[in-house]
Amino acid sequence: MILTLKKNVSKKGIERVVKKVKELGFSPHISKGEERIVIGVIGENAILAREIFEAMDEVDFITPISKSFKLASREFHPKDSIIDVEGIKIGGKEIVIMAGPCAVESKEGLLKIAEFVKKNGAKILRGGAFKPRTSPYSFQGLGIEGLEYLKEAKKKTGLKIITEAMDTRHLEIVAEYADIIQIGARNMQNFSLLNEVGKIKKPVLLKRGISATIREFLMASEYIMKEGNYNVILCERGIRTFETETRFSLDLNAIPVIKKLSHLPIVVDPSHGTGNRDYVVKMSLAAIACGADGLLIEVHNDPAKALSDGPQSITFPQFKDLMSKAKKIANAIGRNV
Ligand code: PEP
Ligand code: MN
């Protein structure tokens, strides 16, 4: 349930409500709006304590949250959430482009790609150092060495870094280097990993599971938020359907649906969503047109030689083409890239 506090409630008053929430065994989640302070009361059967809160002077009114996801819901936070990644705002007017190789392969290669995407308008550099590969015999990533190269690329270009944490053992080290911690599709329901990233205050990009419904996706984000980390960015990356012409089916329905149900920003990954570079530019533009807050795109200087996801990595000329078209689509809907 959501407690909307009275307009001029004092600091002491807020503390009193928070104390009461805790005393009753629930967890308080405070959201400060422009005019009002709202407190989400989260816990099993929280609604049964309604009368206790109704009796408190500080509480103006109470709204039950009907959805199974609470902190991620629009009811809890009616305005769009904007996630600040060291000054880069995700979820606002600007559509943020995150681009780079699937995996960090070498220092030289990474720097070349980083410099190119930066010059052409990307704000965030992607690149996996720990890679979740379908085959255990495929390239598994450079690990900490890869994180070091990402750090160097950040220093040289100013791009912020997004990179994946595959398990709790590496979370701390990944968090040291990453500006956004990526949780991969295969880990969307790794609840112990979600709980741990929830305890870190860094932005997290949570990818939709390969067979996850939108509701399951939002419930996974709830795991992170209930630990106190509200800096969650969702990512639609395609789901498994009966279709085999593309690697996955990019579910662009999810964008307006999630915008309606949740306040969290959502970005689209057309690389995994299609699995084929011939479709990436078109689906990127479609994603922008339907309301995505950003794109996560695989770009490679020589995709034929990529150690991971070469067929879906776009070339430098394709990235340039994408950026010029993306600007036009964004402008047409009152946003910018
Ligand atoms: C990736 O971004 O390289 C990746 C492995 O994505 P996903 O988890 O969506 O498959
Ligand atoms: Mn990939």
Short mmCIF file of N, CA and C and ligand atoms in Angstrom, two decimals, residues 102 126 131-132 164 182-186 207 237 269 272 296 298 309, ligand 1:
data_model
loop_
_atom_site.label_atom_id
_atom_site.label_comp_id
_atom_site.label_asym_id
_atom_site.label_seq_id
_atom_site.Cartn_x
_atom_site.Cartn_y
_atom_site.Cartn_z
N CYS A 102 30.09 -7.15 -28.44
CA CYS A 102 29.43 -8.09 -27.53
C CYS A 102 30.38 -8.36 -26.37
N ARG A 126 29.34 -0.44 -24.32
CA ARG A 126 29.00 -1.78 -23.84
C ARG A 126 30.16 -2.72 -24.17
N LYS A 131 31.26 -13.48 -19.97
CA LYS A 131 30.26 -13.74 -20.99
C LYS A 131 29.44 -15.00 -20.74
N PRO A 132 28.11 -14.89 -20.76
CA PRO A 132 27.27 -16.09 -20.65
C PRO A 132 27.11 -16.71 -22.04
N GLU A 164 28.50 -6.79 -17.94
CA GLU A 164 27.65 -7.79 -17.25
C GLU A 164 28.31 -8.42 -16.02
N GLN A 182 25.14 -4.81 -15.85
CA GLN A 182 24.16 -5.52 -16.69
C GLN A 182 23.86 -6.89 -16.08
N ILE A 183 22.56 -7.18 -15.98
CA ILE A 183 22.14 -8.54 -15.58
C ILE A 183 21.54 -9.16 -16.84
N GLY A 184 22.14 -10.25 -17.28
CA GLY A 184 21.78 -10.85 -18.57
C GLY A 184 20.45 -11.58 -18.53
N ALA A 185 19.94 -11.83 -19.74
CA ALA A 185 18.64 -12.49 -19.89
C ALA A 185 18.58 -13.82 -19.13
N ARG A 186 19.67 -14.56 -19.19
CA ARG A 186 19.67 -15.89 -18.55
C ARG A 186 19.68 -15.79 -17.02
N LYS A 207 18.00 -7.32 -18.11
CA LYS A 207 17.48 -7.78 -19.40
C LYS A 207 16.32 -8.75 -19.19
N ARG A 237 15.07 -7.52 -24.99
CA ARG A 237 16.13 -8.07 -25.85
C ARG A 237 15.65 -9.25 -26.69
N ASP A 269 17.39 -3.78 -27.03
CA ASP A 269 18.59 -4.40 -27.61
C ASP A 269 18.17 -5.11 -28.90
N HIS A 272 20.52 -8.70 -30.04
CA HIS A 272 20.08 -10.04 -29.64
C HIS A 272 18.64 -10.28 -30.10
N LEU A 296 20.71 -0.55 -26.83
CA LEU A 296 21.93 -1.27 -26.47
C LEU A 296 22.31 -2.07 -27.71
N GLU A 298 25.21 -3.90 -30.45
CA GLU A 298 26.54 -4.48 -30.67
C GLU A 298 27.13 -3.93 -31.97
N ASP A 309 29.04 -13.21 -31.13
CA ASP A 309 27.91 -12.50 -31.76
C ASP A 309 28.27 -11.64 -32.98
C1 PEP B 1 24.85 -9.43 -24.21
O1 PEP B 1 24.33 -8.31 -24.04
O2 PEP B 1 25.91 -9.60 -24.80
C2 PEP B 1 24.08 -10.63 -23.77
C3 PEP B 1 24.70 -11.75 -23.47
O3 PEP B 1 22.75 -10.42 -23.76
P1 PEP B 1 21.54 -11.38 -23.27
O4 PEP B 1 21.75 -11.61 -21.82
O5 PEP B 1 20.35 -10.54 -23.60
O6 PEP B 1 21.61 -12.62 -24.10
#
